[in-house]
Structure formats: C-alpha cells, structure tokens
Short mmCIF file of C-alpha atoms and ligand atoms in Angstrom, two decimals:
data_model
loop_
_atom_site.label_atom_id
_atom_site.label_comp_id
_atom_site.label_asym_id
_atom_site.label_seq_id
_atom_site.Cartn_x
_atom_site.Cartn_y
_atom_site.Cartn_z
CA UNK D 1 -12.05 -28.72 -4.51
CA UNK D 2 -14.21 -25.70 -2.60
CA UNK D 3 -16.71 -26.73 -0.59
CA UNK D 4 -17.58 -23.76 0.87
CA UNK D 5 -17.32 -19.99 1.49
CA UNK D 6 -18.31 -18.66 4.33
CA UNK D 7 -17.88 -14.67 5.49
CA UNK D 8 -18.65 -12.68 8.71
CA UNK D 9 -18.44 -9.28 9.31
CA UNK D 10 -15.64 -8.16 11.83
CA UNK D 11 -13.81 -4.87 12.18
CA UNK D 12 -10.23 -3.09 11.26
CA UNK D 13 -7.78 -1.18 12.92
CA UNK D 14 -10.37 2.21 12.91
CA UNK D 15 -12.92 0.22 14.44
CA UNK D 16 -14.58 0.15 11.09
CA UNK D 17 -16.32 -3.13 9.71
CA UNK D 18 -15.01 -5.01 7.61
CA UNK D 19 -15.15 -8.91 5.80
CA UNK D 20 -13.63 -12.26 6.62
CA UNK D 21 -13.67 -14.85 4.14
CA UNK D 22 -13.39 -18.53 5.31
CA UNK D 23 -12.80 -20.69 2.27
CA UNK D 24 -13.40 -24.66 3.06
CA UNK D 25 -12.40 -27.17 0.84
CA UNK D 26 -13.97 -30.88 0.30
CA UNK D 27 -11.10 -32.18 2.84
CA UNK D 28 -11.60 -30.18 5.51
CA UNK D 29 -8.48 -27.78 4.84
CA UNK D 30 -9.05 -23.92 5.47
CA UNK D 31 -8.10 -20.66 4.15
CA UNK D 32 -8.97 -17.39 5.80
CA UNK D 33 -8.46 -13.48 5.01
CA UNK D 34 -9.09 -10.43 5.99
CA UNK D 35 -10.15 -7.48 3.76
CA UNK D 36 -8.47 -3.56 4.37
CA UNK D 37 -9.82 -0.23 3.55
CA UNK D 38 -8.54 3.03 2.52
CA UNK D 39 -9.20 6.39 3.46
CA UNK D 40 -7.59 8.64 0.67
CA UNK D 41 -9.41 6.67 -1.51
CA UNK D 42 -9.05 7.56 -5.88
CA UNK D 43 -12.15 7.21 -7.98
CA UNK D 44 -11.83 4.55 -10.23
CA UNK D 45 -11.09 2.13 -6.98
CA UNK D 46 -12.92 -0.96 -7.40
CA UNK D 47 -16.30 -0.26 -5.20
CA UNK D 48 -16.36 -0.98 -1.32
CA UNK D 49 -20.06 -2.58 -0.67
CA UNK D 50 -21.43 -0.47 2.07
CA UNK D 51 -24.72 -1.06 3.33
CA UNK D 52 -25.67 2.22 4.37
CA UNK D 53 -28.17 3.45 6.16
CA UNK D 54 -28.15 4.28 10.61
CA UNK D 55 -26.48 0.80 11.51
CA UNK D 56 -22.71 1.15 12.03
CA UNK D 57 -22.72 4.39 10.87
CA UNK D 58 -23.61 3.44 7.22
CA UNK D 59 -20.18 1.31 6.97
CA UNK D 60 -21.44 -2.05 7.71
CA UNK D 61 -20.91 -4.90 5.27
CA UNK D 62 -23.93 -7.05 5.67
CA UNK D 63 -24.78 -7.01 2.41
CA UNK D 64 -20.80 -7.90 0.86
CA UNK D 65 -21.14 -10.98 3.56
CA UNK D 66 -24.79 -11.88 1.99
CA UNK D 67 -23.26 -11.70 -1.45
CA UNK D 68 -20.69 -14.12 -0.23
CA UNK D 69 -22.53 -16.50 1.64
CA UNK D 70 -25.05 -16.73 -1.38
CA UNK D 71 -24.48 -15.99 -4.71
CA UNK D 72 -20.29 -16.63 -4.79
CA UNK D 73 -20.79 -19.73 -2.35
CA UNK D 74 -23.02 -21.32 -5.33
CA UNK D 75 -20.74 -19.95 -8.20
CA UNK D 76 -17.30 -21.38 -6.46
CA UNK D 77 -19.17 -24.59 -5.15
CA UNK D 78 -16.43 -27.57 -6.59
CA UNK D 79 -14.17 -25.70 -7.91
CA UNK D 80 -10.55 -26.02 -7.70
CA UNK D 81 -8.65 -23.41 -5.32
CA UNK D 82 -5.04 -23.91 -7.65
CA UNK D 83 -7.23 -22.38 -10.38
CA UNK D 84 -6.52 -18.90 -9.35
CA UNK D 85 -7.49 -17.02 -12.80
CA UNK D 86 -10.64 -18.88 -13.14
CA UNK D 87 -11.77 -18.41 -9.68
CA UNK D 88 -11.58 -14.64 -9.70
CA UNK D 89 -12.49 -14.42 -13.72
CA UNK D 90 -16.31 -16.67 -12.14
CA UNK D 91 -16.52 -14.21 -9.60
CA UNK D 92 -15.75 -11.05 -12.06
CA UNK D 93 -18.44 -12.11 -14.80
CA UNK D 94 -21.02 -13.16 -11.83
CA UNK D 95 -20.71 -9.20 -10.39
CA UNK D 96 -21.01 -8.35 -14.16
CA UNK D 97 -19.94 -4.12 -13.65
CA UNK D 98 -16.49 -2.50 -14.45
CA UNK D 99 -16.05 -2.11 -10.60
CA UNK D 100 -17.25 -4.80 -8.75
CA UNK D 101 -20.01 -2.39 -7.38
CA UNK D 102 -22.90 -5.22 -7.77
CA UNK D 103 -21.02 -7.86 -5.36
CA UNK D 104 -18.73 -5.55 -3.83
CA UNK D 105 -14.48 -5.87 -4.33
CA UNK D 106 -14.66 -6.14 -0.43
CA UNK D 107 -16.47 -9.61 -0.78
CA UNK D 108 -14.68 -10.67 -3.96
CA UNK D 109 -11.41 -9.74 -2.80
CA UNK D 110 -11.80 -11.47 0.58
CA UNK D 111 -12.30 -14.76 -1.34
CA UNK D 112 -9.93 -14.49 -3.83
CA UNK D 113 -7.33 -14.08 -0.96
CA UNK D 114 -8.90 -16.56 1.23
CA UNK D 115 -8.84 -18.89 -1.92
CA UNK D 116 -5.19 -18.72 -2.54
CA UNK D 117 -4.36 -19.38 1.60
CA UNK D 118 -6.12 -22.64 1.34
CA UNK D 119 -4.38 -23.60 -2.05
CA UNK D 120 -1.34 -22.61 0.05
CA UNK D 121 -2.22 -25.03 3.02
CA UNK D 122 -3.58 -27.86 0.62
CA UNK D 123 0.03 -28.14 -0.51
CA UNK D 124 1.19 -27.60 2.36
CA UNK D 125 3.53 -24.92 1.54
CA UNK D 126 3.66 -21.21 3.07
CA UNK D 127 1.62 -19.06 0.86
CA UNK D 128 4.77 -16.72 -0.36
CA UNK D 129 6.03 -20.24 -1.55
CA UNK D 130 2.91 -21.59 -2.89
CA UNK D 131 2.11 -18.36 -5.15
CA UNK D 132 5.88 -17.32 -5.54
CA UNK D 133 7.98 -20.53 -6.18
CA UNK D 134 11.52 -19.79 -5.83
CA UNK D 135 14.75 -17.08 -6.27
CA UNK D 136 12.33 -15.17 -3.48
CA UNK D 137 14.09 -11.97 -2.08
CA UNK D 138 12.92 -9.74 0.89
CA UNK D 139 11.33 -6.11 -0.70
CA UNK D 140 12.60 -3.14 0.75
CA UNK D 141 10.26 -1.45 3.01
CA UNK D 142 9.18 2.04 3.93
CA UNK D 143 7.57 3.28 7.64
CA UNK D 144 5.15 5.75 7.23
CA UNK D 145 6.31 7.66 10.58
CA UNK D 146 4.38 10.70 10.37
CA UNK D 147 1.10 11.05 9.61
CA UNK D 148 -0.74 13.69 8.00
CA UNK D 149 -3.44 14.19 5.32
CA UNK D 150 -6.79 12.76 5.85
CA UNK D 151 -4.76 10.07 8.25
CA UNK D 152 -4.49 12.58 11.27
CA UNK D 153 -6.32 15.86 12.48
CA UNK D 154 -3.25 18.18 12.43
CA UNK D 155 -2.02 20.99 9.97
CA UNK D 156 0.17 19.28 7.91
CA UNK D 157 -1.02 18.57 3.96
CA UNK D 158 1.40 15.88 2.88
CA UNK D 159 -0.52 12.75 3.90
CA UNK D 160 2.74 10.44 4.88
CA UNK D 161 6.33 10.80 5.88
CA UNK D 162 8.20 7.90 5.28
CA UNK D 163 11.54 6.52 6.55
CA UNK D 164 13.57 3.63 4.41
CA UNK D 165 16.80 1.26 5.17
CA UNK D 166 19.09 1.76 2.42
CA UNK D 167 22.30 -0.03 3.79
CA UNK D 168 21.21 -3.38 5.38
CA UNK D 169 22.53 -6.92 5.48
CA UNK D 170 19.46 -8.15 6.41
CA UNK D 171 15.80 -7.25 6.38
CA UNK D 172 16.27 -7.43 10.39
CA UNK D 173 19.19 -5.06 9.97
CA UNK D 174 17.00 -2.54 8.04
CA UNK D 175 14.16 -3.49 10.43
CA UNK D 176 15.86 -2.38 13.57
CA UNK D 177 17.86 0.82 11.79
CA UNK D 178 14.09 1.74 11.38
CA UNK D 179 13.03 0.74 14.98
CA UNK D 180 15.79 2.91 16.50
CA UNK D 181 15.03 6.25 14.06
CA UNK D 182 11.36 5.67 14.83
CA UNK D 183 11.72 5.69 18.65
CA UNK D 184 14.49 8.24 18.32
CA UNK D 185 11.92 10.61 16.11
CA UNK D 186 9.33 10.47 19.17
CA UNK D 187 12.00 12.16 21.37
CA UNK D 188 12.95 14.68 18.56
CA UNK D 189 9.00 15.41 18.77
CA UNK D 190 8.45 15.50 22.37
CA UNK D 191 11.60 17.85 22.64
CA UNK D 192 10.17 20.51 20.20
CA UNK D 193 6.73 20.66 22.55
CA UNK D 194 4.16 18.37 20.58
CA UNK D 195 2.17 15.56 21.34
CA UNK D 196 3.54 11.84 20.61
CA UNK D 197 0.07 9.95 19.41
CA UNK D 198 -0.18 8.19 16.91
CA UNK D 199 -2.27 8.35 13.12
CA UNK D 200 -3.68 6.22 11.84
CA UNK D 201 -0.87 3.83 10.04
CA UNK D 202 0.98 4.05 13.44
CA UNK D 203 3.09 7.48 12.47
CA UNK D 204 3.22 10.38 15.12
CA UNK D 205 0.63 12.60 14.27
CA UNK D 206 2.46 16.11 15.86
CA UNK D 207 -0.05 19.35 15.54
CA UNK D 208 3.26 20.68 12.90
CA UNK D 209 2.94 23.85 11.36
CA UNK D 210 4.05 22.83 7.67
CA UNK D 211 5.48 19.90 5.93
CA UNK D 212 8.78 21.28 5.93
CA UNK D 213 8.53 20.91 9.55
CA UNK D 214 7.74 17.49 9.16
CA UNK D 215 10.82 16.28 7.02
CA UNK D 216 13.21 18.62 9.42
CA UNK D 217 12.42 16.55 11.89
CA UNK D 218 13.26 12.98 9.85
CA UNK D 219 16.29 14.32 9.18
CA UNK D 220 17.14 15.29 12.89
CA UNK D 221 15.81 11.74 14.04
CA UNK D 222 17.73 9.55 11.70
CA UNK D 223 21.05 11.85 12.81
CA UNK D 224 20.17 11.83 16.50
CA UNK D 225 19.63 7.62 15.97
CA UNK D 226 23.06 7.84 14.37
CA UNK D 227 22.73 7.10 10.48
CA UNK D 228 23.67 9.35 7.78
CA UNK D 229 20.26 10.24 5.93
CA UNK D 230 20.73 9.39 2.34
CA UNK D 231 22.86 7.04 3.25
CA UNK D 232 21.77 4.33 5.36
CA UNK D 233 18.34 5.44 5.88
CA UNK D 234 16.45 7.76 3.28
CA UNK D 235 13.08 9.65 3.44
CA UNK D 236 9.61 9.35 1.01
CA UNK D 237 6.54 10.97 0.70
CA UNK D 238 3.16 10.67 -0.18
CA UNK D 239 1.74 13.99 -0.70
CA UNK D 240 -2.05 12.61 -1.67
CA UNK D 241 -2.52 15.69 -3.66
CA UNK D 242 -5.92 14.99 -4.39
CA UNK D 243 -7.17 15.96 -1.31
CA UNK D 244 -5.96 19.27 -1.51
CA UNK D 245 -6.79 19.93 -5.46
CA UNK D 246 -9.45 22.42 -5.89
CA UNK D 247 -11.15 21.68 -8.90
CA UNK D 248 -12.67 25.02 -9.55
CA UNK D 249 -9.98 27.03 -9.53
CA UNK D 250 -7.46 23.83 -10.63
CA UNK D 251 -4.91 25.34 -7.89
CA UNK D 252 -3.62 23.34 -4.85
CA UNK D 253 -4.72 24.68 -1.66
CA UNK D 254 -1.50 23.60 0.59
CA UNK D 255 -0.64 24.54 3.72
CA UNK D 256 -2.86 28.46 3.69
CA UNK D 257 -1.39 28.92 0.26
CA UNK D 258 -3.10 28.63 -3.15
CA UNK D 259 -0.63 27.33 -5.36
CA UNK D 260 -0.62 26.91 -9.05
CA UNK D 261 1.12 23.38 -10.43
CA UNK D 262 3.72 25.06 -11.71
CA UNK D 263 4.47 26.83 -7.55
CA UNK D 264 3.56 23.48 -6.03
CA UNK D 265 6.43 21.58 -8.12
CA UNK D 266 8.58 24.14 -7.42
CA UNK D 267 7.88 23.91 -3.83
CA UNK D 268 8.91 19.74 -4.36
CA UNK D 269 12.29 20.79 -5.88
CA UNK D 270 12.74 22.89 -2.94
CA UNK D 271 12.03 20.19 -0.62
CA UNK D 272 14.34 17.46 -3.05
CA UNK D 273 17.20 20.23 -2.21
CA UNK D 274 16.68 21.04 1.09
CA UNK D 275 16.47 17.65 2.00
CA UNK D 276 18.60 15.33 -0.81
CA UNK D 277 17.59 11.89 1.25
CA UNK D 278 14.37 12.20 -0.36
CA UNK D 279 14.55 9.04 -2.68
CA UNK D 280 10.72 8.82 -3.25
CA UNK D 281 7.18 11.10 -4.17
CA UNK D 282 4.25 9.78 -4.48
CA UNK D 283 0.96 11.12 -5.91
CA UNK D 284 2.86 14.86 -5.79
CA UNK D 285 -0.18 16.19 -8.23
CA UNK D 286 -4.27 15.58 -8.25
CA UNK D 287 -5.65 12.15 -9.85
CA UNK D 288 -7.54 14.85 -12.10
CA UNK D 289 -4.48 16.62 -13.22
CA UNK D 290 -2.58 13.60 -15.41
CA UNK D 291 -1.04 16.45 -17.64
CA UNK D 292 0.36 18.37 -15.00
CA UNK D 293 1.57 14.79 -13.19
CA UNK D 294 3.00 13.97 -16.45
CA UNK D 295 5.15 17.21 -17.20
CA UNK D 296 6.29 17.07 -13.50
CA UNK D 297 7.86 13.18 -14.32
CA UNK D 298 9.50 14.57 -17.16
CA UNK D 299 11.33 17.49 -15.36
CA UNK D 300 12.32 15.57 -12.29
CA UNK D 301 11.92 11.62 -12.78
CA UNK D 302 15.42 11.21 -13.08
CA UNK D 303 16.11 12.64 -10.02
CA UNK D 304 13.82 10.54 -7.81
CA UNK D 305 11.06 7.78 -7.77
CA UNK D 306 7.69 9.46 -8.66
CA UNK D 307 4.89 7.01 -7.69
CA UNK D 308 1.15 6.89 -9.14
CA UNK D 309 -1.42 5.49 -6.80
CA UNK D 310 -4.93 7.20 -6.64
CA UNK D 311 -4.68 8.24 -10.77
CA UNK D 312 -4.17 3.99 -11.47
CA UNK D 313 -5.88 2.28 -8.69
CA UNK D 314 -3.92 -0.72 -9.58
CA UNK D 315 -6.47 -1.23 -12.91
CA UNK D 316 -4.29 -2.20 -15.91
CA UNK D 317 -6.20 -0.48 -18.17
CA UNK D 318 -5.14 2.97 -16.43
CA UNK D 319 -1.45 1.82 -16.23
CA UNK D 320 -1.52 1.65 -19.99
CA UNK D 321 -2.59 5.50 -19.83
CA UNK D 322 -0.20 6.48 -17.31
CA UNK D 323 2.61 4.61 -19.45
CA UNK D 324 1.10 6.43 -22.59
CA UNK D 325 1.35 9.43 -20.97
CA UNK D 326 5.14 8.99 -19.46
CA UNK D 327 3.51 9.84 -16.02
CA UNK D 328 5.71 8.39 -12.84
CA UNK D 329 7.81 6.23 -13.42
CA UNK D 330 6.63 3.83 -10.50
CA UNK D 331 3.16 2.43 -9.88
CA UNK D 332 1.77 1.82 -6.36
CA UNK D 333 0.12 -1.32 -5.50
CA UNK D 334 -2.75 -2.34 -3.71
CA UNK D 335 -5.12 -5.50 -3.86
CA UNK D 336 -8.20 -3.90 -2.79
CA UNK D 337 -8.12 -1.17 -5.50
CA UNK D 338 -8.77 -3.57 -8.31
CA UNK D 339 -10.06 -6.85 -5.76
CA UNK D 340 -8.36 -9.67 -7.31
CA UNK D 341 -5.43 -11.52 -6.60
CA UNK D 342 -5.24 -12.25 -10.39
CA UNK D 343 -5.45 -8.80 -11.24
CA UNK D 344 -3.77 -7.45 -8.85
CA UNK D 345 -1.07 -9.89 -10.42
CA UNK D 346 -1.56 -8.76 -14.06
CA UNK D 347 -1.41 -4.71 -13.11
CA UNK D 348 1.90 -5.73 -11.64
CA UNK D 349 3.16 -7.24 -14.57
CA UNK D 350 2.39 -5.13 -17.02
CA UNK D 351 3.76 -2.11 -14.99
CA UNK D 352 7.76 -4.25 -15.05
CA UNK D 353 7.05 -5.26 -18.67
CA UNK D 354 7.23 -1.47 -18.85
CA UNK D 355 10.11 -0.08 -16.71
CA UNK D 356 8.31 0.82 -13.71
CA UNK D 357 8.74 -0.02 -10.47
CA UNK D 358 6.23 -1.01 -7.99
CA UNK D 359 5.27 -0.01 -4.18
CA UNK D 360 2.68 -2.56 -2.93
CA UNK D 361 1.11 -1.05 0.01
CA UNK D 362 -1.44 -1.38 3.10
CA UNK D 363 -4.46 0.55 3.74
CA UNK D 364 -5.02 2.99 6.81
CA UNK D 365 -7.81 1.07 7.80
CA UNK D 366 -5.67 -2.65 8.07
CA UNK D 367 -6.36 -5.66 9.95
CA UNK D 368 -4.09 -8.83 11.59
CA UNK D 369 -3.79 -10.60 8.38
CA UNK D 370 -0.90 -10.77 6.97
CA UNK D 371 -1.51 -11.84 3.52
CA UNK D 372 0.17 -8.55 2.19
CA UNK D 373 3.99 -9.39 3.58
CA UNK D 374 3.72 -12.54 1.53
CA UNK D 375 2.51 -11.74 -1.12
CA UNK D 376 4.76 -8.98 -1.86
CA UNK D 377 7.77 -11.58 -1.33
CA UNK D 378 6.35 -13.82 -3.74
CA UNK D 379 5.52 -11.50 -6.34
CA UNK D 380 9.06 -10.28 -6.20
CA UNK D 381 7.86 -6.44 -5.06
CA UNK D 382 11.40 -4.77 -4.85
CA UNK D 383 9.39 -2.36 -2.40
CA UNK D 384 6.80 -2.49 0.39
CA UNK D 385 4.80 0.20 2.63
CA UNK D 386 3.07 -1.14 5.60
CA UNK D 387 3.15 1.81 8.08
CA UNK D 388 5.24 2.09 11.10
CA UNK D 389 6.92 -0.10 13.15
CA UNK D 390 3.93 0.53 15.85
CA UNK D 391 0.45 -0.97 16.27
CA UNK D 392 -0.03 -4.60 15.51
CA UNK D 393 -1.54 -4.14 12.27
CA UNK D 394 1.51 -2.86 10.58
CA UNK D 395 4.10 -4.61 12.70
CA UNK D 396 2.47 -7.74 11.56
CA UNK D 397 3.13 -7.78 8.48
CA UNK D 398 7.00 -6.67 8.64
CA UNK D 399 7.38 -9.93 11.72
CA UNK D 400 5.94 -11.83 8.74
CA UNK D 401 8.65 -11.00 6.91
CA UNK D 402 11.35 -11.84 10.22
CA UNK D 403 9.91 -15.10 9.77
CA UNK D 404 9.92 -15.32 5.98
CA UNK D 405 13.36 -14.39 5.99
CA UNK D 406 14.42 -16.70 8.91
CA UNK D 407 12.57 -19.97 6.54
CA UNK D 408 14.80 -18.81 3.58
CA UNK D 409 17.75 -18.90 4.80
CA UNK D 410 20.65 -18.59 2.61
CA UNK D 411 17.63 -17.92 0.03
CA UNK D 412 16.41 -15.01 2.27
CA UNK D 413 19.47 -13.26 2.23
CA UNK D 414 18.37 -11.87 -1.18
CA UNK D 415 17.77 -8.38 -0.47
CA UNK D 416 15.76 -6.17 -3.37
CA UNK D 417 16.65 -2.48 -3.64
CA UNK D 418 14.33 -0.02 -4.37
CA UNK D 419 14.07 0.90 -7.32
CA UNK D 420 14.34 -2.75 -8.48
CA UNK D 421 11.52 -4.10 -10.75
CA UNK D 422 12.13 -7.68 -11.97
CA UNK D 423 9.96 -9.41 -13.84
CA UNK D 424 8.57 -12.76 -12.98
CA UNK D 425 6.91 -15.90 -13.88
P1 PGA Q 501 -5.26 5.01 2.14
O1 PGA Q 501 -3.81 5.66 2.12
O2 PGA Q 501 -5.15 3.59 2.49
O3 PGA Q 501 -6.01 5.84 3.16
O4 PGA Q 501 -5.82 5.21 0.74
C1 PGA Q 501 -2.71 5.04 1.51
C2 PGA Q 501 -2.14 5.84 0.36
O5 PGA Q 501 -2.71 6.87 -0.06
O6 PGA Q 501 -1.11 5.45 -0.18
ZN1 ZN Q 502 -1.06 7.11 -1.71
#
C-alpha cells in the first residue's frame, strides 16, 4: 500500500518550474514523475497551481508541492497503488472544483502518474505492460519540425509543422526516415539564408515570411532526403487558431491579413492542394468558434484528419459536445489538460466508442520523463506527437519507444496507422 508522497519543485525544458512526485509504498518500492506544461494553453484546461507573486517570476509551484506533501499525503496514506480509479476519484473529491484549481492538476496529476509507475514496479512489469496488458502495437508518430505560433518569435502563424513515417517496417524505420528529413530540412533552411535554432519542441524556428513558406520547405526536405511526400513520409499541422482569433471582430488575424472563417478555410483547401501530403489539421479554427470548426469538418473531414485540442482539453464532458456537434473527427490527447490518468483514460475511450481517432501529445514545456511514450503504447494510441527528433526531452520519449519495441519483439512489430482508433479494455 502507499506510504508516502512526497513532491519537490524542479524545472522543464523552458527553465520553468515545475513538480516531481515521489510515490513510496509500505515496501520500500518507488514511483516517480514528472509533470509538463503548455504554452498555447485552451480555457477549460484543468488549472496549473501557480504561486504567483516576484519569486520565479510568478511560475513557481510551492504551493502544488505543499498541497502534495500535506493534504494528498494524508488522503492517499494506505491506500493501494493498483487502485487507479479510486486513487485519482480521493484526490478529485478532496480538490472539490470542476478544475482542480483548489489543489492544482499539476500536483494531482504528478501523483496519479507517479502512482501508476510504482504499481508498475511493484509487479515488476514495465509500466506500458502493467497499464496496457497485451496485443500492444507501436503508435505512429509525428515531429513537430518547425516551430511557429506562440512556440517561437518568428512571423509565421501556424504554431507547428509536422513531419510523419507513413511506409515503415519498423518504428526504427519510421524513426530514422524522420531523422534523415529532419537533418536534411536544416540544410534546405540554411540554403534559403535563415537561421537553424531551434523552438521550443525542438523544430527550426526560421524568421519565414508565411506558412506557405513553411510547408514548401517540408516538401523540399523530405525530396532532398529522398522519400516521396505522401508517400513514405507525410506532413501535419497545428494551426492553434486561437491565438490568432480576434474576438471582437470574430475574424482571424493571419499572417497581416484579416480573414473571415469562410477566407481562412479557403486558404486550408489551398494549402490541402498545393501540398496533397498533408494528412492532418489540427485546431484549424478558434476554441470560441465550435460552429465555424464544425461546418469546416463537414466540408473537408473526408479529405483529411481534423484534430480538436484546445476546444476539448481532453474533458469528456466537452468530447460529448464536439461529437454532438460533428466537429473533427479526431481528438487530441493530453494528461495534463484534464490531470488524471483515469480520466485521461475515460476521454480516450469515449472518443473510439465514437469513431474518432486520437493524437496523444507532449507539452512545449516537457521534461526527462518518459511516462508519455508508454503510456500511449499501452493505451493503444494509433498516433503520437512528441516534437522533434532534437533536444532530450522529445527524443526521450521516441528512444522509449526503441526500447519498447526492442522488449516486444515479434509483439512489437505491430505497427498502428494513423488514422487507427481501436478500442480497448
Ligand atoms: P502547448 O502546445 O503544449 O504549448 O499547448 C501543444 C499544442 O497546442 O498541441
Ligand atoms: Zn494543439
């Protein structure tokens, strides 16, 4: 049973603090995660506990680690770590709001995840095993290679580029399709005359002149690397249109043009033929414009994948609106937008029990752990977005999967393909 749970504050890829959850049960076995933060965050996320004020710039977490050490430590004191649903359900009704503002989702979160690693080492089985049984497969994944948005100072609007394996025997082979197009796009960049650092989810962050721009170059780079875009390796993006919705004048400010939602998804189509790799879109209209979202699914979901993220938040209860409302027709996934594992588990199966597919997904501000990559094998995730292959933080999680793959074996050579969306047990 838990004996104890301990947290510390320590910091993310930004440099931003963050909590650590150490979970310690009666015989000495540990569990330990790390807790991520976004920056294009949507509303109805589950609340990040900030403790304001001059230290740390306002972001420090003293107060999440507090609520941890204290009132959770008590609440979780002998219970069991296999009980899952009633460890996160305790710490739900103890924070007592619709958004885990009281405790924080930061310090819920961490223990929830730092609960299931130590259920994971008390049986002594990896955790993708321990939560995800067997008939595992390896998700297909997606590089976010050039960053724009609110995850880079440059010009361009769309918030992430992204670069997927379609033809692969393994996850390796995709892996390393995606290594070579990623170091073949930095020459592509530095040829044109821009600069080769990186955003913040390990993309270049090039000083572009338009999006356009942007996805020219993706499909130069995945030529130049030798693969036949579409075809073995195929482009997404995430245009975060929320951060460039003007609520006033409901028009999208994009790129030094004011555009209406009926110009903005014509400028997609023009974009889907221009550029006929582009398999996915995600969040291609505001999180306060559902109708306009919904009409745009309608005209064009056949054609591609149209993911929600910051409209949902991974919260079931705004699935069931989205599914209502026939908007996207694939749901994004993130555990630190609802902060449960158990929810984050239920939002996932009610979006297959519907037809959707489902992304799950970092957060620009990441850290080493690596609970992500596993738990996106054992939840059966046909799809996964974790940033480039560059800086630790992302790269982490994809050698997790190199090594999840290698333990599998025969097993491992399962491969899900996007859209995929299987249900599970
Ligand atoms: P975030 O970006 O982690 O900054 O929210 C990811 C996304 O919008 O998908
Ligand atoms: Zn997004």
């Amino acid at each position: 049973v838990i004996d104890a749970v301990k947290a510390r504050e320590v910091f993310d890829s930004r440099g931003n603090p963050t909590v650590e959850v150490d979970v310690v049960l009666t015989d000495g076995i540990r569990g330990r995660a790390e807790v991520p933060s976004g920056a294009s965050t949507g509303a109805n996320e589950a609340v990040e506990l900030r403790d304001g004020g001059d230290r740390l710039q306002g972001k420090g977490v003293a107060k999440a680690v507090n609520n941890v050490n204290t009132e959770i430590n008590d609440a979780l004191h002998d219970e069991s770590p296999f009980n899952q649903a009633k460890v996160d359900q305790i710490m739900i009704d103890l924070d007592g709001t619709p958004n885990k503002s009281r405790l924080g989702a930061n310090a819920i979160l961490g223990v929830s995840m730092a609960v299931c690693r130590a259920a994971a080492v008390e049986t002594y089985q990896p955790l993708y095993r321990y939560l995800g049984g067997t008939d595992l497969e390896l998700p297909q994944t997606f590089h976010n290679v050039i960053n724009g948005g609110e995850h880079a100072d440059n010009g361009i609007d769309i918030q992430e580029f992204l670069i997927t394996a379609v033809e692969r025997t393994s996850f390796r082979d995709g892996f390393e399709k995606i290594t070579n197009t990623y170091h073949t796009l930095k020459t592509v960049v530095e040829k044109a005359g821009y600069t080769t650092g990186l955003g913040d989810e390990g993309g270049f962050a090039p000083d572009l002149n338009n999006s356009e721009e942007a996805l020219q170059m993706l499909h130069d780079a995945i030529i130049a690397a030798g693969y036949v875009p579409g075809k073995e390796i195929a482009i997404a993006f995430d245009a975060a249109a929320s951060y460039f919705y003007n609520t006033e004048t409901k028009q999208y400010d994009f790129e030094g043009k004011h555009l209406s939602p009926v110009e903005l998804g014509e400028y997609y189509v023009g974009l889907l033929d221009k550029f006929p790799e582009i398999v996915s879109v995600e969040d291609p209209y505001s999180e306060d414009d559902w109708e306009n979202f919904a009409t745009f699914t309608k005209e064009y979901g056949n054609r591609v994948q149209i993911i929600t993220d910051d409209n949902v938040c991974t919260n079931p209860k705004l699935f069931a609106k989205a599914i209502r409302m026939g908007m996207a027709n694939a749901f994004l996934i993130k555990l630190n937008q609802i902060g449960t594992v158990t929810e984050t588990i239920t939002a996932i199966r009610l979006a297959r029990k519907n037809g959707y597919a489902t992304m799950m997904s970092h957060r620009s501000g990441e850290t080493g752990d690596t609970f992500l990559a596993d738990f996106t094998v054992a939840t059966k995730t046909a799809q996964l977005k974790s940033g480039a292959p560059a800086r630790s933080e992302r790269v982490e999680k994809y050698n997790q999967l190199l090594r999840i793959e290698e333990e599998l074996g025969e097993e491992g050579t399962r491969l899900a393909h996007f859209p995929d969306s299987v249900d599970y047990d």
